[in-house]
Amino acid sequence: MEKTFIMIKPDGIERRLMGEIIGRIEKKGFRITKAELKNPTRELVEDHYVEHKEKPFFEELVEYISGKTVMAMEVEGDNVIEVMRFMIGHRDPKLAIPGTIRGDFANKLTENIIHGSDSPTSAERELKLWFNH
Ligand SMILES: Nc1nc2c(ncn2[C@@H]2O[C@H](COP(=O)(O)OP(=O)(O)O)[C@@H](O)[C@H]2O)c(=O)[nH]1
Ligand SMILES: [Mg+2]
């Protein structure tokens, strides 16, 4: 069964959206096989977002997550990587369709509630990074 890495970002936790998001994942029929509240180090967040290291928003992105409370999850199901990306919605709040998590709750580019792995390679890498440290 396919697995993906999902993280409820600090603004999702602060806005008390954890239950709403977990509810959507469960109602879709996916199984949450690991879930842990964590306060990731800067090193872990930099590694997680290594693909964006050269982007102008990298520092803001790392600062927003490092040392804050997030919920790290392993979620399992058929085509879960692609389906969770649809359920999460576009990173740009102008393009995030209502009915998606970002479409319903996010209105900023950096603070956008939730992360989900974008491919099988990313899912494997991110699950290792967050759960086998
Ligand atoms: N400030 C700012 N943040 C961004 C921008 N693009 C992406 N981000 C942040 O960086 C994260 C990772 O970007 P990306 O991998 O492109 O999007 P995702 O896979 O949909 O989360 C996003 O979820 C946002 O939190 C941008 O242009 N400006
Ligand atoms: Mg991404």
Short mmCIF file of C-alpha atoms and ligand atoms in Angstrom, two decimals:
data_model
loop_
_atom_site.label_atom_id
_atom_site.label_comp_id
_atom_site.label_asym_id
_atom_site.label_seq_id
_atom_site.Cartn_x
_atom_site.Cartn_y
_atom_site.Cartn_z
CA MET A 1 0.00 0.00 0.00
CA GLU A 2 1.28 3.46 -0.90
CA LYS A 3 2.41 5.79 1.91
CA THR A 4 2.92 9.53 2.03
CA PHE A 5 4.29 12.10 4.44
CA ILE A 6 1.84 14.75 5.63
CA MET A 7 2.71 17.62 7.96
CA ILE A 8 0.22 19.99 9.56
CA LYS A 9 2.27 23.20 9.61
CA PRO A 10 2.50 25.57 12.62
CA ASP A 11 -0.36 27.83 11.43
CA GLY A 12 -2.61 24.76 11.07
CA ILE A 13 -1.85 23.78 14.67
CA GLU A 14 -2.24 27.35 16.00
CA ARG A 15 -5.56 27.78 14.18
CA ARG A 16 -6.87 24.51 15.71
CA LEU A 17 -7.29 22.84 12.31
CA MET A 18 -5.73 19.52 13.35
CA GLY A 19 -9.10 17.80 13.93
CA GLU A 20 -10.57 19.16 10.69
CA ILE A 21 -7.60 17.90 8.66
CA ILE A 22 -7.39 14.50 10.36
CA GLY A 23 -11.17 14.17 9.81
CA ARG A 24 -10.82 14.82 6.08
CA ILE A 25 -8.00 12.27 5.75
CA GLU A 26 -10.01 9.60 7.61
CA LYS A 27 -13.29 10.32 5.81
CA LYS A 28 -11.50 9.92 2.47
CA GLY A 29 -10.73 6.36 3.61
CA PHE A 30 -7.01 6.74 4.23
CA ARG A 31 -5.28 5.29 7.27
CA ILE A 32 -3.04 7.37 9.53
CA THR A 33 -0.29 4.89 10.43
CA LYS A 34 2.00 7.30 12.32
CA ALA A 35 1.27 10.67 13.94
CA GLU A 36 3.51 12.70 16.18
CA LEU A 37 3.62 16.28 17.41
CA LYS A 38 7.16 17.53 16.86
CA ASN A 39 9.20 20.70 17.21
CA PRO A 40 11.63 20.23 14.31
CA THR A 41 15.14 21.64 14.48
CA ARG A 42 16.26 24.15 11.87
CA GLU A 43 18.54 21.43 10.46
CA LEU A 44 15.59 19.07 9.89
CA VAL A 45 13.47 21.79 8.23
CA GLU A 46 16.35 22.86 5.95
CA ASP A 47 16.81 19.23 4.93
CA HIS A 48 13.06 18.77 4.37
CA TYR A 49 12.94 21.80 2.02
CA VAL A 50 16.41 21.29 0.46
CA GLU A 51 14.91 21.54 -3.09
CA HIS A 52 14.06 25.20 -2.34
CA LYS A 53 17.46 26.14 -0.87
CA GLU A 54 18.22 28.72 -3.59
CA LYS A 55 14.73 30.29 -3.65
CA PRO A 56 14.21 33.83 -2.30
CA PHE A 57 11.53 32.58 0.15
CA PHE A 58 13.72 29.81 1.66
CA GLU A 59 14.75 31.72 4.80
CA GLU A 60 11.16 32.80 5.55
CA LEU A 61 9.95 29.24 4.98
CA VAL A 62 12.54 27.66 7.30
CA GLU A 63 11.96 30.33 9.97
CA TYR A 64 8.16 29.72 9.89
CA ILE A 65 8.52 26.02 10.72
CA SER A 66 11.74 25.59 12.76
CA GLY A 67 11.17 25.03 16.47
CA LYS A 68 7.37 25.36 16.16
CA THR A 69 4.86 22.63 16.84
CA VAL A 70 3.85 20.62 13.78
CA MET A 71 2.06 17.29 13.37
CA ALA A 72 4.06 14.80 11.32
CA MET A 73 2.05 11.93 9.85
CA GLU A 74 2.47 8.82 7.74
CA VAL A 75 -0.72 8.24 5.74
CA GLU A 76 -1.48 5.07 3.81
CA GLY A 77 -3.89 4.23 0.99
CA ASP A 78 -4.41 3.67 -2.74
CA ASN A 79 -2.77 6.50 -4.72
CA VAL A 80 -2.49 8.41 -1.45
CA ILE A 81 0.37 10.66 -2.68
CA GLU A 82 -1.56 12.07 -5.64
CA VAL A 83 -4.96 12.13 -3.91
CA MET A 84 -3.60 13.96 -0.85
CA ARG A 85 -1.98 16.57 -3.16
CA PHE A 86 -5.46 17.16 -4.71
CA MET A 87 -7.05 17.37 -1.26
CA ILE A 88 -4.36 19.85 -0.11
CA GLY A 89 -4.75 22.13 -3.14
CA HIS A 90 -2.54 24.71 -4.82
CA ARG A 91 0.17 26.52 -2.83
CA ASP A 92 -0.95 29.89 -4.23
CA PRO A 93 -4.07 30.94 -2.25
CA LYS A 94 -5.45 32.67 -5.38
CA LEU A 95 -5.40 29.31 -7.21
CA ALA A 96 -6.42 26.98 -4.36
CA ILE A 97 -9.92 25.73 -5.18
CA PRO A 98 -12.62 25.77 -2.45
CA GLY A 99 -13.12 22.24 -1.15
CA THR A 100 -9.38 21.73 -0.89
CA ILE A 101 -7.68 22.27 2.50
CA ARG A 102 -5.72 25.32 1.30
CA GLY A 103 -8.71 26.55 -0.73
CA ASP A 104 -10.88 26.51 2.38
CA PHE A 105 -8.39 27.73 5.01
CA ALA A 106 -5.22 29.31 3.58
CA ASN A 107 -4.80 32.92 2.42
CA LYS A 108 -1.00 33.28 2.41
CA LEU A 109 1.83 31.85 0.33
CA THR A 110 4.19 30.79 3.09
CA GLU A 111 1.68 29.96 5.84
CA ASN A 112 -0.47 27.45 4.04
CA ILE A 113 -1.58 24.94 6.71
CA ILE A 114 -0.26 21.66 5.37
CA HIS A 115 2.48 19.83 3.46
CA GLY A 116 2.15 16.61 1.45
CA SER A 117 4.87 14.73 -0.44
CA ASP A 118 4.77 15.35 -4.20
CA SER A 119 6.09 11.98 -5.51
CA PRO A 120 7.00 8.45 -4.37
CA THR A 121 10.66 9.50 -4.17
CA SER A 122 9.84 12.51 -1.96
CA ALA A 123 7.48 10.44 0.20
CA GLU A 124 10.18 7.85 0.91
CA ARG A 125 12.81 10.51 1.61
CA GLU A 126 10.53 12.60 3.86
CA LEU A 127 9.18 9.64 5.86
CA LYS A 128 12.77 8.55 6.57
CA LEU A 129 13.79 12.08 7.48
CA TRP A 130 10.93 12.70 9.92
CA PHE A 131 10.43 9.26 11.49
CA ASN A 132 13.80 7.45 11.37
CA HIS A 133 15.98 10.19 12.81
N1 LIG B 1 6.72 33.35 0.53
C1 LIG B 1 6.64 32.38 -0.37
N2 LIG B 1 6.53 31.10 0.07
C2 LIG B 1 6.44 30.12 -0.86
C3 LIG B 1 6.48 30.41 -2.27
N3 LIG B 1 6.38 29.24 -2.93
C4 LIG B 1 6.29 28.29 -2.00
N4 LIG B 1 6.32 28.79 -0.74
C5 LIG B 1 6.30 28.02 0.53
O1 LIG B 1 7.17 26.91 0.35
C6 LIG B 1 6.43 25.69 0.47
C7 LIG B 1 6.99 24.68 -0.50
O2 LIG B 1 6.76 25.13 -1.81
P1 LIG B 1 6.28 24.12 -2.95
O3 LIG B 1 7.04 22.83 -2.82
O4 LIG B 1 6.38 24.85 -4.23
O5 LIG B 1 4.71 23.90 -2.63
P2 LIG B 1 3.91 22.68 -2.00
O6 LIG B 1 4.62 21.41 -2.40
O7 LIG B 1 2.54 22.79 -2.59
O8 LIG B 1 3.88 22.89 -0.50
C8 LIG B 1 4.98 26.10 0.19
O9 LIG B 1 4.04 25.21 0.74
C9 LIG B 1 4.93 27.45 0.86
O10 LIG B 1 4.82 27.30 2.28
C10 LIG B 1 6.60 31.78 -2.68
O11 LIG B 1 6.64 32.11 -3.87
N5 LIG B 1 6.68 32.72 -1.68
MG MG B 2 6.60 20.85 -2.50
#
